[in-house]
PDB file of C-alpha atoms in Angstrom:
ATOM      1  CA  UNK A  25     -72.013 -43.873-108.683  1.00 43.00           C
ATOM      2  CA  UNK A  26     -72.074 -40.077-108.265  1.00 54.00           C
ATOM      3  CA  UNK A  27     -72.941 -37.897-111.227  1.00 72.00           C
ATOM      4  CA  UNK A  28     -70.901 -34.741-111.799  1.00 80.00           C
ATOM      5  CA  UNK A  29     -73.220 -31.750-111.137  1.00 88.00           C
ATOM      6  CA  UNK A  30     -73.753 -29.496-114.136  1.00 90.00           C
ATOM      7  CA  UNK A  31     -72.326 -26.424-112.372  1.00 92.00           C
ATOM      8  CA  UNK A  32     -68.813 -27.957-112.298  1.00 92.00           C
ATOM      9  CA  UNK A  33     -68.190 -28.251-116.080  1.00 94.00           C
ATOM     10  CA  UNK A  34     -70.101 -24.984-116.620  1.00 95.00           C
ATOM     11  CA  UNK A  35     -67.783 -23.172-114.187  1.00 94.00           C
ATOM     12  CA  UNK A  36     -64.696 -24.688-115.829  1.00 94.00           C
ATOM     13  CA  UNK A  37     -65.976 -23.470-119.217  1.00 95.00           C
ATOM     14  CA  UNK A  38     -66.559 -19.997-117.715  1.00 93.00           C
ATOM     15  CA  UNK A  39     -62.953 -19.881-116.492  1.00 91.00           C
ATOM     16  CA  UNK A  40     -61.656 -20.915-119.938  1.00 92.00           C
ATOM     17  CA  UNK A  41     -63.679 -18.223-121.698  1.00 92.00           C
ATOM     18  CA  UNK A  42     -62.494 -15.651-119.146  1.00 86.00           C
ATOM     19  CA  UNK A  43     -58.821 -16.489-119.720  1.00 84.00           C
ATOM     20  CA  UNK A  44     -59.306 -16.222-123.490  1.00 85.00           C
ATOM     21  CA  UNK A  45     -61.211 -12.936-123.184  1.00 84.00           C
ATOM     22  CA  UNK A  46     -58.620 -11.435-120.849  1.00 75.00           C
ATOM     23  CA  UNK A  47     -55.817 -12.356-123.256  1.00 76.00           C
ATOM     24  CA  UNK A  48     -57.560 -10.544-126.131  1.00 79.00           C
ATOM     25  CA  UNK A  49     -58.536  -7.597-123.926  1.00 72.00           C
ATOM     26  CA  UNK A  50     -54.915  -7.138-122.895  1.00 67.00           C
ATOM     27  CA  UNK A  51     -54.053  -6.383-126.524  1.00 73.00           C
ATOM     28  CA  UNK A  52     -56.333  -3.334-126.391  1.00 73.00           C
ATOM     29  CA  UNK A  53     -54.462  -1.666-123.526  1.00 65.00           C
ATOM     30  CA  UNK A  54     -52.167   0.271-125.829  1.00 71.00           C
ATOM     31  CA  UNK A  55     -55.031   1.473-128.042  1.00 80.00           C
ATOM     32  CA  UNK A  56     -57.733   2.244-125.468  1.00 80.00           C
ATOM     33  CA  UNK A  57     -57.839   3.636-121.948  1.00 76.00           C
ATOM     34  CA  UNK A  58     -58.695   1.214-119.145  1.00 69.00           C
ATOM     35  CA  UNK A  59     -62.357   2.381-118.867  1.00 75.00           C
ATOM     36  CA  UNK A  60     -62.783   2.131-122.655  1.00 82.00           C
ATOM     37  CA  UNK A  61     -61.218  -1.341-122.724  1.00 76.00           C
ATOM     38  CA  UNK A  62     -63.763  -2.319-120.087  1.00 76.00           C
ATOM     39  CA  UNK A  63     -66.644  -0.740-122.009  1.00 86.00           C
ATOM     40  CA  UNK A  64     -66.021  -2.779-125.167  1.00 88.00           C
ATOM     41  CA  UNK A  65     -66.564  -5.881-123.042  1.00 85.00           C
ATOM     42  CA  UNK A  66     -70.157  -4.717-122.470  1.00 89.00           C
ATOM     43  CA  UNK A  67     -71.121  -3.081-125.736  1.00 92.00           C
ATOM     44  CA  UNK A  68     -69.878  -5.858-128.028  1.00 93.00           C
ATOM     45  CA  UNK A  69     -71.207  -8.582-125.761  1.00 93.00           C
ATOM     46  CA  UNK A  70     -74.754  -7.219-125.926  1.00 95.00           C
ATOM     47  CA  UNK A  71     -75.572  -8.351-129.517  1.00 95.00           C
ATOM     48  CA  UNK A  72     -74.169 -11.799-128.700  1.00 94.00           C
ATOM     49  CA  UNK A  73     -76.261 -11.891-125.507  1.00 95.00           C
ATOM     50  CA  UNK A  74     -79.419 -11.098-127.461  1.00 96.00           C
ATOM     51  CA  UNK A  75     -78.647 -13.754-130.080  1.00 95.00           C
ATOM     52  CA  UNK A  76     -77.956 -16.379-127.400  1.00 94.00           C
ATOM     53  CA  UNK A  77     -81.168 -15.471-125.572  1.00 95.00           C
ATOM     54  CA  UNK A  78     -83.158 -15.675-128.804  1.00 95.00           C
ATOM     55  CA  UNK A  79     -81.621 -19.055-129.654  1.00 95.00           C
ATOM     56  CA  UNK A  80     -82.448 -20.378-126.172  1.00 94.00           C
ATOM     57  CA  UNK A  81     -86.069 -19.231-126.459  1.00 95.00           C
ATOM     58  CA  UNK A  82     -86.344 -20.930-129.862  1.00 94.00           C
ATOM     59  CA  UNK A  83     -84.706 -24.214-128.841  1.00 92.00           C
ATOM     60  CA  UNK A  84     -86.610 -24.433-125.564  1.00 91.00           C
ATOM     61  CA  UNK A  85     -89.828 -23.322-127.283  1.00 92.00           C
ATOM     62  CA  UNK A  86     -90.474 -20.846-124.519  1.00 92.00           C
ATOM     63  CA  UNK A  87     -91.504 -17.218-124.353  1.00 92.00           C
ATOM     64  CA  UNK A  88     -89.921 -14.668-122.042  1.00 92.00           C
ATOM     65  CA  UNK A  89     -90.994 -15.254-118.433  1.00 91.00           C
ATOM     66  CA  UNK A  90     -92.652 -12.541-116.385  1.00 90.00           C
ATOM     67  CA  UNK A  91     -89.967 -10.162-115.182  1.00 93.00           C
ATOM     68  CA  UNK A  92     -90.597  -8.929-111.619  1.00 94.00           C
ATOM     69  CA  UNK A  93     -89.275  -5.509-110.518  1.00 95.00           C
ATOM     70  CA  UNK A  94     -86.909  -7.251-108.072  1.00 96.00           C
ATOM     71  CA  UNK A  95     -85.186  -8.944-111.014  1.00 96.00           C
ATOM     72  CA  UNK A  96     -84.429  -5.622-112.724  1.00 96.00           C
ATOM     73  CA  UNK A  97     -83.252  -4.056-109.452  1.00 97.00           C
ATOM     74  CA  UNK A  98     -80.907  -6.982-108.731  1.00 96.00           C
ATOM     75  CA  UNK A  99     -79.499  -6.823-112.282  1.00 96.00           C
ATOM     76  CA  UNK A 100     -78.980  -3.061-112.002  1.00 95.00           C
ATOM     77  CA  UNK A 101     -77.348  -3.254-108.569  1.00 96.00           C
ATOM     78  CA  UNK A 102     -75.194  -6.210-109.604  1.00 95.00           C
ATOM     79  CA  UNK A 103     -74.135  -4.494-112.825  1.00 93.00           C
ATOM     80  CA  UNK A 104     -73.199  -1.286-111.006  1.00 91.00           C
ATOM     81  CA  UNK A 105     -71.277  -3.275-108.376  1.00 93.00           C
ATOM     82  CA  UNK A 106     -69.304  -4.957-111.174  1.00 88.00           C
ATOM     83  CA  UNK A 107     -68.475  -1.576-112.731  1.00 85.00           C
ATOM     84  CA  UNK A 108     -67.282  -0.264-109.353  1.00 86.00           C
ATOM     85  CA  UNK A 109     -65.239  -3.426-108.828  1.00 85.00           C
ATOM     86  CA  UNK A 110     -63.554  -2.879-112.189  1.00 78.00           C
ATOM     87  CA  UNK A 111     -62.899   0.793-111.383  1.00 77.00           C
ATOM     88  CA  UNK A 112     -61.347  -0.103-108.016  1.00 82.00           C
ATOM     89  CA  UNK A 113     -59.153  -2.699-109.709  1.00 75.00           C
ATOM     90  CA  UNK A 114     -57.994  -0.066-112.214  1.00 69.00           C
ATOM     91  CA  UNK A 115     -57.288   2.300-109.300  1.00 73.00           C
ATOM     92  CA  UNK A 116     -55.169  -0.446-107.724  1.00 69.00           C
ATOM     93  CA  UNK A 117     -53.124  -0.569-110.941  1.00 62.00           C
ATOM     94  CA  UNK A 118     -52.422   3.153-110.529  1.00 59.00           C
ATOM     95  CA  UNK A 119     -50.669   2.740-107.186  1.00 58.00           C
ATOM     96  CA  UNK A 120     -47.055   1.672-106.738  1.00 51.00           C
ATOM     97  CA  UNK A 121     -47.895  -1.724-105.260  1.00 51.00           C
ATOM     98  CA  UNK A 122     -50.273  -2.722-108.040  1.00 51.00           C
ATOM     99  CA  UNK A 123     -49.247  -6.370-107.649  1.00 58.00           C
ATOM    100  CA  UNK A 124     -50.523  -6.272-104.074  1.00 62.00           C
ATOM    101  CA  UNK A 125     -53.761  -4.600-105.171  1.00 63.00           C
ATOM    102  CA  UNK A 126     -54.387  -7.146-107.896  1.00 63.00           C
ATOM    103  CA  UNK A 127     -53.628 -10.039-105.551  1.00 69.00           C
ATOM    104  CA  UNK A 128     -56.033  -8.763-102.910  1.00 74.00           C
ATOM    105  CA  UNK A 129     -58.755  -8.403-105.554  1.00 75.00           C
ATOM    106  CA  UNK A 130     -58.454 -12.165-105.992  1.00 77.00           C
ATOM    107  CA  UNK A 131     -59.719 -12.687-102.428  1.00 81.00           C
ATOM    108  CA  UNK A 132     -63.245 -12.424-103.831  1.00 84.00           C
ATOM    109  CA  UNK A 133     -63.940 -16.145-103.291  1.00 84.00           C
ATOM    110  CA  UNK A 134     -62.794 -16.003 -99.654  1.00 86.00           C
ATOM    111  CA  UNK A 135     -64.907 -12.884 -99.052  1.00 86.00           C
ATOM    112  CA  UNK A 136     -67.875 -14.699-100.599  1.00 87.00           C
ATOM    113  CA  UNK A 137     -67.472 -17.576 -98.131  1.00 87.00           C
ATOM    114  CA  UNK A 138     -67.312 -15.251 -95.130  1.00 86.00           C
ATOM    115  CA  UNK A 139     -70.265 -13.144 -96.297  1.00 84.00           C
ATOM    116  CA  UNK A 140     -72.379 -16.147 -97.319  1.00 85.00           C
ATOM    117  CA  UNK A 141     -71.850 -18.040 -94.058  1.00 83.00           C
ATOM    118  CA  UNK A 142     -71.877 -15.212 -91.507  1.00 81.00           C
ATOM    119  CA  UNK A 143     -74.345 -12.783 -93.098  1.00 80.00           C
ATOM    120  CA  UNK A 144     -76.610 -14.868 -95.346  1.00 80.00           C
ATOM    121  CA  UNK A 145     -76.523 -18.022 -93.233  1.00 81.00           C
ATOM    122  CA  UNK A 146     -75.735 -20.226 -96.235  1.00 83.00           C
ATOM    123  CA  UNK A 147     -74.500 -23.728 -95.442  1.00 87.00           C
ATOM    124  CA  UNK A 148     -71.326 -24.603 -97.343  1.00 87.00           C
ATOM    125  CA  UNK A 149     -69.709 -28.065 -96.921  1.00 88.00           C
ATOM    126  CA  UNK A 150     -66.620 -27.805 -94.664  1.00 89.00           C
ATOM    127  CA  UNK A 151     -64.379 -29.447 -97.270  1.00 89.00           C
ATOM    128  CA  UNK A 152     -65.527 -26.875 -99.818  1.00 89.00           C
ATOM    129  CA  UNK A 153     -64.648 -24.025 -97.429  1.00 89.00           C
ATOM    130  CA  UNK A 154     -61.174 -25.519 -96.929  1.00 92.00           C
ATOM    131  CA  UNK A 155     -60.823 -25.937-100.687  1.00 90.00           C
ATOM    132  CA  UNK A 156     -61.827 -22.327-101.403  1.00 90.00           C
ATOM    133  CA  UNK A 157     -59.364 -21.003 -98.828  1.00 89.00           C
ATOM    134  CA  UNK A 158     -56.571 -23.209-100.235  1.00 89.00           C
ATOM    135  CA  UNK A 159     -57.324 -22.036-103.778  1.00 86.00           C
ATOM    136  CA  UNK A 160     -57.292 -18.383-102.723  1.00 85.00           C
ATOM    137  CA  UNK A 161     -54.035 -18.917-100.820  1.00 85.00           C
ATOM    138  CA  UNK A 162     -52.582 -20.522-103.938  1.00 84.00           C
ATOM    139  CA  UNK A 163     -53.647 -17.606-106.137  1.00 80.00           C
ATOM    140  CA  UNK A 164     -52.058 -15.163-103.674  1.00 76.00           C
ATOM    141  CA  UNK A 165     -48.860 -17.249-103.621  1.00 78.00           C
ATOM    142  CA  UNK A 166     -48.731 -17.164-107.433  1.00 74.00           C
ATOM    143  CA  UNK A 167     -49.359 -13.413-107.435  1.00 68.00           C
ATOM    144  CA  UNK A 168     -46.415 -12.814-105.117  1.00 67.00           C
ATOM    145  CA  UNK A 169     -44.136 -15.509-106.580  1.00 64.00           C
ATOM    146  CA  UNK A 170     -41.961 -13.060-108.504  1.00 60.00           C
ATOM    147  CA  UNK A 171     -41.954 -10.416-105.744  1.00 62.00           C
ATOM    148  CA  UNK A 172     -39.383 -10.281-102.964  1.00 63.00           C
ATOM    149  CA  UNK A 173     -41.745  -9.492-100.098  1.00 58.00           C
ATOM    150  CA  UNK A 174     -40.812 -10.135 -96.499  1.00 59.00           C
ATOM    151  CA  UNK A 175     -43.591 -10.631 -93.946  1.00 57.00           C
ATOM    152  CA  UNK A 176     -43.067  -7.062 -92.730  1.00 63.00           C
ATOM    153  CA  UNK A 177     -43.189  -5.707 -96.295  1.00 60.00           C
ATOM    154  CA  UNK A 178     -46.438  -7.543 -96.987  1.00 58.00           C
ATOM    155  CA  UNK A 179     -47.980  -6.279 -93.741  1.00 60.00           C
ATOM    156  CA  UNK A 180     -47.061  -2.675 -94.615  1.00 63.00           C
ATOM    157  CA  UNK A 181     -48.311  -3.097 -98.175  1.00 58.00           C
ATOM    158  CA  UNK A 182     -51.634  -4.447 -96.881  1.00 60.00           C
ATOM    159  CA  UNK A 183     -52.463  -1.064 -95.380  1.00 61.00           C
ATOM    160  CA  UNK A 184     -51.608   0.904 -98.522  1.00 67.00           C
ATOM    161  CA  UNK A 185     -54.174   2.248-101.034  1.00 72.00           C
ATOM    162  CA  UNK A 186     -53.404  -0.444-103.610  1.00 69.00           C
ATOM    163  CA  UNK A 187     -54.341  -3.234-101.185  1.00 74.00           C
ATOM    164  CA  UNK A 188     -57.433  -1.374 -99.974  1.00 79.00           C
ATOM    165  CA  UNK A 189     -58.576  -0.824-103.554  1.00 81.00           C
ATOM    166  CA  UNK A 190     -57.928  -4.496-104.274  1.00 80.00           C
ATOM    167  CA  UNK A 191     -59.973  -5.635-101.273  1.00 84.00           C
ATOM    168  CA  UNK A 192     -62.743  -3.236-102.268  1.00 88.00           C
ATOM    169  CA  UNK A 193     -62.654  -4.628-105.791  1.00 86.00           C
ATOM    170  CA  UNK A 194     -62.915  -8.201-104.530  1.00 87.00           C
ATOM    171  CA  UNK A 195     -65.818  -7.232-102.277  1.00 91.00           C
ATOM    172  CA  UNK A 196     -67.619  -5.514-105.159  1.00 92.00           C
ATOM    173  CA  UNK A 197     -67.248  -8.590-107.357  1.00 89.00           C
ATOM    174  CA  UNK A 198     -68.512 -10.773-104.483  1.00 91.00           C
ATOM    175  CA  UNK A 199     -71.584  -8.547-104.103  1.00 93.00           C
ATOM    176  CA  UNK A 200     -72.091  -8.745-107.877  1.00 93.00           C
ATOM    177  CA  UNK A 201     -72.184 -12.546-107.771  1.00 92.00           C
ATOM    178  CA  UNK A 202     -74.680 -12.608-104.888  1.00 93.00           C
ATOM    179  CA  UNK A 203     -77.012 -10.036-106.467  1.00 94.00           C
ATOM    180  CA  UNK A 204     -77.021 -11.750-109.857  1.00 93.00           C
ATOM    181  CA  UNK A 205     -77.762 -15.111-108.245  1.00 92.00           C
ATOM    182  CA  UNK A 206     -80.682 -13.431-106.452  1.00 93.00           C
ATOM    183  CA  UNK A 207     -81.842 -12.100-109.819  1.00 94.00           C
ATOM    184  CA  UNK A 208     -81.975 -15.617-111.275  1.00 93.00           C
ATOM    185  CA  UNK A 209     -83.959 -16.843-108.267  1.00 91.00           C
ATOM    186  CA  UNK A 210     -86.688 -14.212-108.758  1.00 94.00           C
ATOM    187  CA  UNK A 211     -87.596 -15.760-112.119  1.00 92.00           C
ATOM    188  CA  UNK A 212     -89.218 -18.807-110.543  1.00 83.00           C
ATOM    189  CA  UNK A 213     -88.454 -22.509-110.401  1.00 83.00           C
ATOM    190  CA  UNK A 214     -90.332 -23.316-113.629  1.00 89.00           C
ATOM    191  CA  UNK A 215     -87.954 -21.217-115.757  1.00 91.00           C
ATOM    192  CA  UNK A 216     -85.110 -23.318-117.273  1.00 93.00           C
ATOM    193  CA  UNK A 217     -81.659 -22.568-115.877  1.00 92.00           C
ATOM    194  CA  UNK A 218     -80.283 -21.687-119.326  1.00 91.00           C
ATOM    195  CA  UNK A 219     -83.040 -19.140-119.851  1.00 94.00           C
ATOM    196  CA  UNK A 220     -82.512 -17.668-116.368  1.00 94.00           C
ATOM    197  CA  UNK A 221     -78.785 -17.238-117.023  1.00 93.00           C
ATOM    198  CA  UNK A 222     -79.129 -15.675-120.482  1.00 95.00           C
ATOM    199  CA  UNK A 223     -81.961 -13.337-119.489  1.00 96.00           C
ATOM    200  CA  UNK A 224     -80.006 -12.153-116.440  1.00 96.00           C
ATOM    201  CA  UNK A 225     -76.919 -11.703-118.593  1.00 94.00           C
ATOM    202  CA  UNK A 226     -78.741  -9.728-121.304  1.00 96.00           C
ATOM    203  CA  UNK A 227     -80.574  -7.377-118.925  1.00 96.00           C
ATOM    204  CA  UNK A 228     -77.477  -6.764-116.783  1.00 96.00           C
ATOM    205  CA  UNK A 229     -75.260  -6.139-119.809  1.00 95.00           C
ATOM    206  CA  UNK A 230     -77.806  -3.765-121.363  1.00 96.00           C
ATOM    207  CA  UNK A 231     -77.978  -1.737-118.142  1.00 95.00           C
ATOM    208  CA  UNK A 232     -74.169  -1.674-117.867  1.00 93.00           C
ATOM    209  CA  UNK A 233     -73.811  -0.555-121.490  1.00 94.00           C
ATOM    210  CA  UNK A 234     -76.278   2.291-120.961  1.00 94.00           C
ATOM    211  CA  UNK A 235     -74.681   3.357-117.669  1.00 91.00           C
ATOM    212  CA  UNK A 236     -71.017   3.306-118.696  1.00 89.00           C
ATOM    213  CA  UNK A 237     -71.710   4.387-122.284  1.00 91.00           C
ATOM    214  CA  UNK A 238     -73.746   7.341-121.071  1.00 92.00           C
ATOM    215  CA  UNK A 239     -70.993   8.332-118.636  1.00 89.00           C
ATOM    216  CA  UNK A 240     -68.338   8.172-121.363  1.00 91.00           C
ATOM    217  CA  UNK A 241     -70.566  10.164-123.741  1.00 92.00           C
ATOM    218  CA  UNK A 242     -70.648  12.950-121.166  1.00 91.00           C
ATOM    219  CA  UNK A 243     -67.017  12.800-120.017  1.00 88.00           C
ATOM    220  CA  UNK A 244     -64.879  11.337-122.806  1.00 87.00           C
ATOM    221  CA  UNK A 245     -66.479  11.175-126.236  1.00 91.00           C
ATOM    222  CA  UNK A 246     -63.149  10.694-127.999  1.00 91.00           C
ATOM    223  CA  UNK A 247     -62.490   7.414-126.177  1.00 89.00           C
ATOM    224  CA  UNK A 248     -66.079   6.342-126.765  1.00 91.00           C
ATOM    225  CA  UNK A 249     -65.633   6.886-130.506  1.00 92.00           C
ATOM    226  CA  UNK A 250     -62.415   4.830-130.488  1.00 91.00           C
ATOM    227  CA  UNK A 251     -64.345   1.889-129.019  1.00 90.00           C
ATOM    228  CA  UNK A 252     -66.279   1.723-132.287  1.00 92.00           C
ATOM    229  CA  UNK A 253     -63.490   2.547-134.733  1.00 92.00           C
ATOM    230  CA  UNK A 254     -61.498  -0.397-133.329  1.00 89.00           C
ATOM    231  CA  UNK A 255     -64.442  -2.780-133.624  1.00 89.00           C
ATOM    232  CA  UNK A 256     -62.462  -5.508-135.421  1.00 89.00           C
ATOM    233  CA  UNK A 257     -60.167  -5.912-132.411  1.00 87.00           C
ATOM    234  CA  UNK A 258     -62.799  -5.205-129.775  1.00 89.00           C
ATOM    235  CA  UNK A 259     -65.706  -7.332-130.991  1.00 92.00           C
ATOM    236  CA  UNK A 260     -64.106 -10.740-130.163  1.00 91.00           C
ATOM    237  CA  UNK A 261     -63.618  -9.508-126.570  1.00 88.00           C
ATOM    238  CA  UNK A 262     -67.338  -8.897-126.281  1.00 90.00           C
ATOM    239  CA  UNK A 263     -68.308 -12.231-127.824  1.00 92.00           C
ATOM    240  CA  UNK A 264     -66.045 -14.180-125.459  1.00 92.00           C
ATOM    241  CA  UNK A 265     -67.338 -12.094-122.561  1.00 90.00           C
ATOM    242  CA  UNK A 266     -70.904 -13.062-123.487  1.00 92.00           C
ATOM    243  CA  UNK A 267     -70.092 -16.789-123.505  1.00 94.00           C
ATOM    244  CA  UNK A 268     -68.052 -16.567-120.302  1.00 92.00           C
ATOM    245  CA  UNK A 269     -70.617 -14.493-118.398  1.00 91.00           C
ATOM    246  CA  UNK A 270     -73.391 -16.790-119.591  1.00 92.00           C
ATOM    247  CA  UNK A 271     -71.547 -19.735-118.051  1.00 94.00           C
ATOM    248  CA  UNK A 272     -70.893 -17.844-114.795  1.00 93.00           C
ATOM    249  CA  UNK A 273     -74.560 -16.875-114.490  1.00 92.00           C
ATOM    250  CA  UNK A 274     -75.682 -20.426-115.225  1.00 92.00           C
ATOM    251  CA  UNK A 275     -73.388 -21.618-112.445  1.00 92.00           C
ATOM    252  CA  UNK A 276     -74.839 -19.018-110.063  1.00 91.00           C
ATOM    253  CA  UNK A 277     -78.354 -20.227-110.914  1.00 89.00           C
ATOM    254  CA  UNK A 278     -77.429 -23.837-110.148  1.00 90.00           C
ATOM    255  CA  UNK A 279     -75.585 -23.598-106.818  1.00 89.00           C
ATOM    256  CA  UNK A 280     -74.079 -21.331-104.181  1.00 88.00           C
ATOM    257  CA  UNK A 281     -71.963 -18.536-105.648  1.00 89.00           C
ATOM    258  CA  UNK A 282     -69.078 -19.217-103.240  1.00 88.00           C
ATOM    259  CA  UNK A 283     -68.664 -22.711-104.712  1.00 90.00           C
ATOM    260  CA  UNK A 284     -68.776 -21.368-108.271  1.00 91.00           C
ATOM    261  CA  UNK A 285     -66.260 -18.590-107.694  1.00 89.00           C
ATOM    262  CA  UNK A 286     -64.094 -20.902-105.600  1.00 89.00           C
ATOM    263  CA  UNK A 287     -63.879 -23.503-108.356  1.00 90.00           C
ATOM    264  CA  UNK A 288     -63.377 -20.627-110.786  1.00 88.00           C
ATOM    265  CA  UNK A 289     -59.926 -20.094-109.268  1.00 85.00           C
ATOM    266  CA  UNK A 290     -58.881 -22.819-111.719  1.00 87.00           C
ATOM    267  CA  UNK A 291     -58.600 -19.884-114.128  1.00 84.00           C
ATOM    268  CA  UNK A 292     -55.085 -19.203-112.838  1.00 79.00           C
ATOM    269  CA  UNK A 293     -54.033 -22.743-113.788  1.00 81.00           C
ATOM    270  CA  UNK A 294     -55.324 -22.222-117.325  1.00 82.00           C
ATOM    271  CA  UNK A 295     -53.469 -18.903-117.527  1.00 75.00           C
ATOM    272  CA  UNK A 296     -50.180 -20.491-116.477  1.00 75.00           C
ATOM    273  CA  UNK A 297     -50.756 -23.435-118.838  1.00 77.00           C
ATOM    274  CA  UNK A 298     -51.153 -21.021-121.775  1.00 70.00           C
ATOM    275  CA  UNK A 299     -47.944 -19.276-120.765  1.00 67.00           C
ATOM    276  CA  UNK A 300     -46.053 -22.545-120.400  1.00 65.00           C
ATOM    277  CA  UNK A 301     -47.224 -24.492-123.451  1.00 66.00           C
ATOM    278  CA  UNK A 302     -47.942 -21.750-125.984  1.00 61.00           C
ATOM    279  CA  UNK A 303     -45.732 -18.852-124.923  1.00 55.00           C
ATOM    280  CA  UNK A 304     -42.890 -21.156-123.804  1.00 64.00           C
ATOM    281  CA  UNK A 305     -42.613 -19.425-120.436  1.00 61.00           C
ATOM    282  CA  UNK A 306     -40.806 -21.411-117.758  1.00 68.00           C
ATOM    283  CA  UNK A 307     -42.574 -22.085-114.480  1.00 63.00           C
ATOM    284  CA  UNK A 308     -40.668 -20.423-111.632  1.00 68.00           C
ATOM    285  CA  UNK A 309     -39.761 -22.435-108.561  1.00 66.00           C
ATOM    286  CA  UNK A 310     -41.773 -20.065-106.353  1.00 65.00           C
ATOM    287  CA  UNK A 311     -44.908 -20.817-108.382  1.00 70.00           C
ATOM    288  CA  UNK A 312     -44.939 -24.530-107.582  1.00 77.00           C
ATOM    289  CA  UNK A 313     -46.413 -24.033-104.098  1.00 80.00           C
ATOM    290  CA  UNK A 314     -49.185 -21.840-105.473  1.00 78.00           C
ATOM    291  CA  UNK A 315     -49.998 -24.351-108.216  1.00 78.00           C
ATOM    292  CA  UNK A 316     -50.241 -27.197-105.701  1.00 83.00           C
ATOM    293  CA  UNK A 317     -52.502 -25.160-103.380  1.00 84.00           C
ATOM    294  CA  UNK A 318     -54.841 -24.146-106.201  1.00 84.00           C
ATOM    295  CA  UNK A 319     -54.946 -27.726-107.482  1.00 85.00           C
ATOM    296  CA  UNK A 320     -55.784 -29.160-104.053  1.00 89.00           C
ATOM    297  CA  UNK A 321     -58.394 -26.464-103.482  1.00 87.00           C
ATOM    298  CA  UNK A 322     -60.116 -27.139-106.792  1.00 85.00           C
ATOM    299  CA  UNK A 323     -60.181 -30.896-106.108  1.00 86.00           C
ATOM    300  CA  UNK A 324     -61.751 -30.362-102.666  1.00 88.00           C
ATOM    301  CA  UNK A 325     -64.416 -27.991-104.038  1.00 89.00           C
ATOM    302  CA  UNK A 326     -65.296 -30.378-106.850  1.00 85.00           C
ATOM    303  CA  UNK A 327     -65.386 -33.349-104.450  1.00 84.00           C
ATOM    304  CA  UNK A 328     -67.751 -31.452-102.148  1.00 82.00           C
ATOM    305  CA  UNK A 329     -69.977 -30.636-105.116  1.00 74.00           C
ATOM    306  CA  UNK A 330     -70.087 -34.216-106.369  1.00 73.00           C
ATOM    307  CA  UNK A 331     -70.596 -35.652-102.919  1.00 59.00           C
TER     308      UNK A 331
END
């Protein structure tokens, strides 16, 4: 009897936390600019990261492992790549075809497969590759479900700035996942996975907070101040971000990032479930195909992981 690998429930938990965090972060859009709304995710997550890391050290009765320079460099590069990915996604929102830009940003999992197999030489089970591609196709179908795009319209839109920004965003997030997995691997096999994930999370988040906070202090101090005056609304975003990112990083430490991000496409199912059951939104007929594709993709990825 096969045992479910730990990365599968951890990834599902990461997707749940991400949906919850995104829902709360959306409420800040009217009060904060897009960069500021992104910054609160880092700055308010950092205290939670430190507390989680401290709790892990206490429960595991371990001290901090030796931190090699490569670990810090991977965390810094991965953190910067994530910031650029977020900026490109925001730029996609600014163009007319923002739906196209956002949809193309969701090709991250497919880009991870291509990069991992062709560039890094990683072996991914064929059924998992099929599952990831089906899940990505399903997410794209859901993104375009309410849009009246013909094939010619979609082809023209694919060459526009919104789509290019979206693809760039997806690529940046894919690079982030690979670099942060590399960071966890530099800590050595004797370091517990939980400790690897939380240490990577804390160091990366600290570097991101310093980088983006310093930039905002130089360019937009008024928005930076608002991030702290609205702490009651912003703090839960950071806490949920800490839990979600901790789960993502734990998944990266346990298996190939393409499998983790591929299974993470289940996030869209959770989002639609919230809309259907709690917001009483009706599922559109055009969304059924996307839901089926995502569901099949997730099942194939999980089956490949268990097998």
